[in-house]
PDB file of C-alpha atoms in Angstrom:
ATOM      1  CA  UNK A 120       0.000   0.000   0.000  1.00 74.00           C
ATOM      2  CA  UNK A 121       2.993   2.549   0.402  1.00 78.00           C
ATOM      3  CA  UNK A 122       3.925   1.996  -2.935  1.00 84.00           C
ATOM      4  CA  UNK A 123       0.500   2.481  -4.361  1.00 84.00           C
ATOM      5  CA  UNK A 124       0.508   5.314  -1.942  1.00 82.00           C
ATOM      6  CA  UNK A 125       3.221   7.286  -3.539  1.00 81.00           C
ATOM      7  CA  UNK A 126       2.642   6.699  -7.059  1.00 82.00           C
ATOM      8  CA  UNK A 127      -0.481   8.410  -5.964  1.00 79.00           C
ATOM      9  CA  UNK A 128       1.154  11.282  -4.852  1.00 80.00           C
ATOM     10  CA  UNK A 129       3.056  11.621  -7.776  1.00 81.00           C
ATOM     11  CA  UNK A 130      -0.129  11.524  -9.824  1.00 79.00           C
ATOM     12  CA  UNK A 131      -1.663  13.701  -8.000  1.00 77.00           C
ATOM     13  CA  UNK A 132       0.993  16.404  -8.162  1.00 80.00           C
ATOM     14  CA  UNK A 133       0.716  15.976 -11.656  1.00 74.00           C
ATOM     15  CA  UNK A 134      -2.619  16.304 -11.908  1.00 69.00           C
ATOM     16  CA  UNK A 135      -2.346  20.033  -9.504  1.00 69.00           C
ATOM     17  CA  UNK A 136      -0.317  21.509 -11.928  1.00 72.00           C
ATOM     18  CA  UNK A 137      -2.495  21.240 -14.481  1.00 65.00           C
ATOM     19  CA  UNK A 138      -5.307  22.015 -12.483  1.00 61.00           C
ATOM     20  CA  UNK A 139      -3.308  25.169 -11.118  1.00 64.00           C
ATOM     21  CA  UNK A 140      -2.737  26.031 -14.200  1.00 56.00           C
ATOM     22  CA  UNK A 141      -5.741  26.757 -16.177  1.00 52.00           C
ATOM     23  CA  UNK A 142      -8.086  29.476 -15.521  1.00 52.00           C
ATOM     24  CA  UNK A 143     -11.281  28.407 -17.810  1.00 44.00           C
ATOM     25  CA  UNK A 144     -14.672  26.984 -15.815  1.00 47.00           C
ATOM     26  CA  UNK A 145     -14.872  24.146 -18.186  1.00 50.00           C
ATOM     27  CA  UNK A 146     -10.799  23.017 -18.568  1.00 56.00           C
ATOM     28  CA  UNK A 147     -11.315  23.504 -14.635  1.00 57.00           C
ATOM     29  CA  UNK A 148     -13.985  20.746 -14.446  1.00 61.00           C
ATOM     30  CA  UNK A 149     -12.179  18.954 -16.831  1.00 64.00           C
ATOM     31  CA  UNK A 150      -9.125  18.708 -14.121  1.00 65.00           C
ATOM     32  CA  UNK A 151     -10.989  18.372 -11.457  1.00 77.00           C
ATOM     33  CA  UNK A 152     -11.874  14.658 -11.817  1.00 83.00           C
ATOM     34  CA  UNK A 153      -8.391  13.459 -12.045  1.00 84.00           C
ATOM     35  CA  UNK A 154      -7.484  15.529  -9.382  1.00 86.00           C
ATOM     36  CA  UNK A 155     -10.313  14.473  -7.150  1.00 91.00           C
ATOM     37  CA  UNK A 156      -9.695  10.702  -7.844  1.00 91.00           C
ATOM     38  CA  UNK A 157      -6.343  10.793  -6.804  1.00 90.00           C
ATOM     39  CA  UNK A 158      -6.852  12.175  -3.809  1.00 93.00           C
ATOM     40  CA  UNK A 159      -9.824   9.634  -3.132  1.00 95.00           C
ATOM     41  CA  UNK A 160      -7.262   7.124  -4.081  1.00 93.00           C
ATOM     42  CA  UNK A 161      -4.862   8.173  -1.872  1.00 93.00           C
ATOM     43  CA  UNK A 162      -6.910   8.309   1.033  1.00 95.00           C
ATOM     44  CA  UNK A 163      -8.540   4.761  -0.213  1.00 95.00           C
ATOM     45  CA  UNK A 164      -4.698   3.752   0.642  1.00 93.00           C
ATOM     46  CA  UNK A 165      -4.680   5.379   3.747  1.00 95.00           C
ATOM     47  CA  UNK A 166      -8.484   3.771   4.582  1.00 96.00           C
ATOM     48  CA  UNK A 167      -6.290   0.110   3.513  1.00 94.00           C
ATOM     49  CA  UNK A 168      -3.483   1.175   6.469  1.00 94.00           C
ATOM     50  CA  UNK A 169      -6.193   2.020   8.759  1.00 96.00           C
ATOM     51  CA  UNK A 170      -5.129   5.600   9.135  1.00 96.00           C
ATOM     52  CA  UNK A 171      -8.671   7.311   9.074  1.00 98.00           C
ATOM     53  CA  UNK A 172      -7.648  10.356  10.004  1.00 98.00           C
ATOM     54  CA  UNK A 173      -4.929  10.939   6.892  1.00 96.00           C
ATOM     55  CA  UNK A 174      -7.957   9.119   4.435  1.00 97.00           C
ATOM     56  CA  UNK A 175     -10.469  11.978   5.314  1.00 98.00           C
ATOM     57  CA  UNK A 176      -8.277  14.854   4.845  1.00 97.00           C
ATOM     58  CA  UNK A 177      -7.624  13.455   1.678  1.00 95.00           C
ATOM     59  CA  UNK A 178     -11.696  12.733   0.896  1.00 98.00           C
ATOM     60  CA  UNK A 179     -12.458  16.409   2.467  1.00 98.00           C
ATOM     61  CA  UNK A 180     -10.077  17.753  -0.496  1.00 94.00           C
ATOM     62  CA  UNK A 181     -11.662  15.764  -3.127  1.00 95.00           C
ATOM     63  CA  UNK A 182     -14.996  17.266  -1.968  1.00 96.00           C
ATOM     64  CA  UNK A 183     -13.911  20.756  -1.796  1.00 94.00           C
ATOM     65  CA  UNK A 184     -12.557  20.499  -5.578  1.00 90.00           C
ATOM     66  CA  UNK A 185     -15.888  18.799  -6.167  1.00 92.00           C
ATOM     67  CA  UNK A 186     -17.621  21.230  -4.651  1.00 93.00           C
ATOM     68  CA  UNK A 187     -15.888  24.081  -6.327  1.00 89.00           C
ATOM     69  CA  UNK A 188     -16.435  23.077 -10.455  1.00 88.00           C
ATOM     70  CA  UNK A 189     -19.527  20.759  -9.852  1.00 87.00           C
ATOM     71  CA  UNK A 190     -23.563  21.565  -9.062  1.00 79.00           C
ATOM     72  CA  UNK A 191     -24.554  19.893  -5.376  1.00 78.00           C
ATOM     73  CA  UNK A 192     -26.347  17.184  -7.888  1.00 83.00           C
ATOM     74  CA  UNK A 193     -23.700  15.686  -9.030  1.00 91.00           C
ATOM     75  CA  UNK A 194     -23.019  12.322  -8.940  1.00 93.00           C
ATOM     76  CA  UNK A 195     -19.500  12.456  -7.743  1.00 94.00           C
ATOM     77  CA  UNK A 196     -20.411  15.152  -5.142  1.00 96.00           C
ATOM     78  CA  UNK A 197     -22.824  12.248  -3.513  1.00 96.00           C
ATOM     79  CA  UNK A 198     -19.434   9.894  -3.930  1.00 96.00           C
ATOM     80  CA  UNK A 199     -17.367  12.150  -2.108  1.00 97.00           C
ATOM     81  CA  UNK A 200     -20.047  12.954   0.788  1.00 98.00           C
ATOM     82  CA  UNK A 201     -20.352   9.322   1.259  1.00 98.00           C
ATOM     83  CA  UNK A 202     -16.525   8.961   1.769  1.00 98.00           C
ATOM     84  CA  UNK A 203     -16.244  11.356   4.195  1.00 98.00           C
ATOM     85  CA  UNK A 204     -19.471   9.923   6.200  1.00 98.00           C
ATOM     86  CA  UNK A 205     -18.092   6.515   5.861  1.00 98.00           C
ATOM     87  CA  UNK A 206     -14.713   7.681   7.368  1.00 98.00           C
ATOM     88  CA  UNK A 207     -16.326   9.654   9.989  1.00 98.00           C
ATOM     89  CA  UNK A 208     -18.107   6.597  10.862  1.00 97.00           C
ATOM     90  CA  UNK A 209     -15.127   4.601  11.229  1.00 97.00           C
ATOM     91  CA  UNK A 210     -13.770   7.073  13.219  1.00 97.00           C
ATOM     92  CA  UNK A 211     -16.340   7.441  15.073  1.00 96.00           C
ATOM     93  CA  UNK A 212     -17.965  10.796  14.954  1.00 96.00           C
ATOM     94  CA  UNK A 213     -21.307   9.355  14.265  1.00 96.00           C
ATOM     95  CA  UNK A 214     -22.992  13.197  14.196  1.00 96.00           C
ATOM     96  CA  UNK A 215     -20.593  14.504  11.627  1.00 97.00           C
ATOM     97  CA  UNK A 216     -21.170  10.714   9.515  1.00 97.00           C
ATOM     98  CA  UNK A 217     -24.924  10.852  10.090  1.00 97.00           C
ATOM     99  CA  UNK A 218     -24.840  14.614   8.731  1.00 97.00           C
ATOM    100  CA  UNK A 219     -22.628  13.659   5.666  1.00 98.00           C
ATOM    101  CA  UNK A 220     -24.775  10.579   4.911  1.00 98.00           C
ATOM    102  CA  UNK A 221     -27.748  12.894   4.887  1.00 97.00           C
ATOM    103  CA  UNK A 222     -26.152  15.305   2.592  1.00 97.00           C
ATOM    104  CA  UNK A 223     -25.162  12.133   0.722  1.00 97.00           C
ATOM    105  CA  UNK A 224     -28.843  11.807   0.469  1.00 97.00           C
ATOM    106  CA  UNK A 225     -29.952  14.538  -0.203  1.00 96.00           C
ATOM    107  CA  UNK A 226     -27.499  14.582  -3.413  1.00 95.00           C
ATOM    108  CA  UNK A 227     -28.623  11.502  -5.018  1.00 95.00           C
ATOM    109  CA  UNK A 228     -32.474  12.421  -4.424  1.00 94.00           C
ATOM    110  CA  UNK A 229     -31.733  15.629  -6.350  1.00 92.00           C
ATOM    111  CA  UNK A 230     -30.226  13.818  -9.127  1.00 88.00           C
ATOM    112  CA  UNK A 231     -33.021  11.622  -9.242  1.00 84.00           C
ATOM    113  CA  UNK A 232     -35.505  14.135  -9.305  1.00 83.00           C
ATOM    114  CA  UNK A 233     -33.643  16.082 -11.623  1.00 75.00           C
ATOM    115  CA  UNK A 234     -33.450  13.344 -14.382  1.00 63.00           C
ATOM    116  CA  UNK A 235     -37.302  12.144 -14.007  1.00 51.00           C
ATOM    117  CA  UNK A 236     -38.307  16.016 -15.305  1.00 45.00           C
ATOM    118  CA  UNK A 237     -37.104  14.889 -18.719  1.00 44.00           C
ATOM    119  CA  UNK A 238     -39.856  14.493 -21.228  1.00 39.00           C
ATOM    120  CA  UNK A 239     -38.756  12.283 -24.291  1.00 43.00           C
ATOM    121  CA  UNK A 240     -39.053   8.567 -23.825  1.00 44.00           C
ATOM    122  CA  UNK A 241     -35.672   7.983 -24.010  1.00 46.00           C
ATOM    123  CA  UNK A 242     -34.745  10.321 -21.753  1.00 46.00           C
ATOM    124  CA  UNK A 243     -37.869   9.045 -19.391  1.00 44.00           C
ATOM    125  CA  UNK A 244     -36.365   5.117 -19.639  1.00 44.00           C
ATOM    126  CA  UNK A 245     -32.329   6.672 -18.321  1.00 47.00           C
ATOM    127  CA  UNK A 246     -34.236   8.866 -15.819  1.00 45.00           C
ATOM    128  CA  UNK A 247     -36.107   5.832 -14.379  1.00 51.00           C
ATOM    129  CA  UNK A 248     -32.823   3.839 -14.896  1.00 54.00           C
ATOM    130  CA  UNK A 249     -31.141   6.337 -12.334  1.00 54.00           C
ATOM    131  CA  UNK A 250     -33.813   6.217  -9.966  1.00 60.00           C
ATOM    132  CA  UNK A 251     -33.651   2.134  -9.752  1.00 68.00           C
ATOM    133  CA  UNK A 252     -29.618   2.497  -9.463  1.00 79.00           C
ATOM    134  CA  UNK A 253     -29.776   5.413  -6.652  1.00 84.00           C
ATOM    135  CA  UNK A 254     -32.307   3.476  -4.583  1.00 92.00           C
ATOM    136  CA  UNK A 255     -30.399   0.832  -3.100  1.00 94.00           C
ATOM    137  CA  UNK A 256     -27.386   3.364  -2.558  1.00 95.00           C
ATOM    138  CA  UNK A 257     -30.279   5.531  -0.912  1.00 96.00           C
ATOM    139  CA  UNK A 258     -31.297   2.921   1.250  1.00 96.00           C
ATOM    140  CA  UNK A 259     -28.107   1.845   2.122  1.00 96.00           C
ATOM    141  CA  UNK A 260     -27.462   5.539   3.092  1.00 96.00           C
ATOM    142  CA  UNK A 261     -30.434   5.515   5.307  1.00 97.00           C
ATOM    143  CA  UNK A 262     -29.253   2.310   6.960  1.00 97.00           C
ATOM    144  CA  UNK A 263     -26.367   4.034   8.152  1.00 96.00           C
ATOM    145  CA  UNK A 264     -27.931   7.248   9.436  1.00 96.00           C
ATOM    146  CA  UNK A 265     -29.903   4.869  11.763  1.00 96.00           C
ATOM    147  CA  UNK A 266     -26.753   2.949  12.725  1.00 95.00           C
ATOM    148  CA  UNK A 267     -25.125   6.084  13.863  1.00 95.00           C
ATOM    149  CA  UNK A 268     -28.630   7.337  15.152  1.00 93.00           C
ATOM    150  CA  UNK A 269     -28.447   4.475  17.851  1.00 91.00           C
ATOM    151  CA  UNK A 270     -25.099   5.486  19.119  1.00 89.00           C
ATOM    152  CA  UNK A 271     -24.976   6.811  22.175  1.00 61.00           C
ATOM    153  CA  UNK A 272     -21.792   9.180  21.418  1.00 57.00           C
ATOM    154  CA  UNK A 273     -24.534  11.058  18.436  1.00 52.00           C
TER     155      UNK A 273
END
C-alpha cells in the first residue's frame, strides 16, 4: 500500500499543476476529476493502512474540488459525501457521519428528481434507470444514518 501510496502522490501532483494552471470553468472541471480521484485514491490507501484520520483529509479535499467546479447534484459530489461519512463513521464521529450521509442523500435524491423532469421517452427510460440504481445506494445511506442514530456518542 505505500507503494500504491506514492505513485499516488506523484499523480496527484501531476494532476495540480495542471489544475493550477488553467483558468477556464470548463478546462477547470475537466481537471478536477483526475485531481479528485487521486486524492480519493490516496486516502482509499490510507483507509487500507487504517489511518482514518490521513484518508479523510484526503476525501475532504476531493470534496472541496468537487464542490468548487460541480452543481450539489452531481453524482461524484454524492461519492465524495459518502466517503467522508463513511470515514467519519469509522472514526467514530457518528454526528458529523450521520450529517454527511444525509447530505449524501440529499445529493442523489436531487439527481433523481432532476433526471425524471425529462420528457422524451428515451430520456424518461435513463431517468427511471437512475432512480432504480440510486435506490439501493439511498437505502443503504439511510441504513447508516440509523446505525449512527443508535449510538450513544450522536
Amino acid at each position: 500500500h505505500r507503494r500504491a501510496l506514492e505513485a499516488y502522490r506523484e499523480a496527484l501532483a501531476i494532476f495540480k499543476q495542471l489544475y493550477r494552471d488553467e483558468q477556464h470553468q470548463h478546462d477547470q472541471e475537466c481537471h478536477a476529476g483526475p485531481v479528485a480521484a487521486a486524492l480519493n485514491s490516496i486516502g482509499e490507501c490510507y483507509v487500507s493502512l487504517r489511518e482514518h484520520q490521513h484518508a479523510l483529509e484526503y476525501f475532504q479535499l476531493a470534496l472541496e474540488i468537487r464542490m468548487s467546479v460541480y452543481s450539489d447534484e452531481h453524482a461524484d459530489i454524492a461519492d465524495s459525501l459518502e466517503r467522508v461519512a463513511t470515514t467519519y463513521h469509522r472514526l467514530r464521529e457518528f454526528q458529523l457521519a450521520a450529517d454527511y450521509y444525509t447530505q449524501a442523500v440529499d445529493c442523489l435524491q436531487k439527481l433523481s428528481s432532476n433526471s425524471s423532469s425529462f420528457s422524451s421517452s428515451a430520456s424518461l427510460s435513463q431517468s427511471t434507470g437512475l432512480q432504480n440504481k440510486q435506490q439501493p445506494r439511498i437505502s443503504r445511506l439511510l441504513s447508516q444514518i440509523e446505525a449512527c442514530a443508535k449510538r450513544k456518542d450522536y
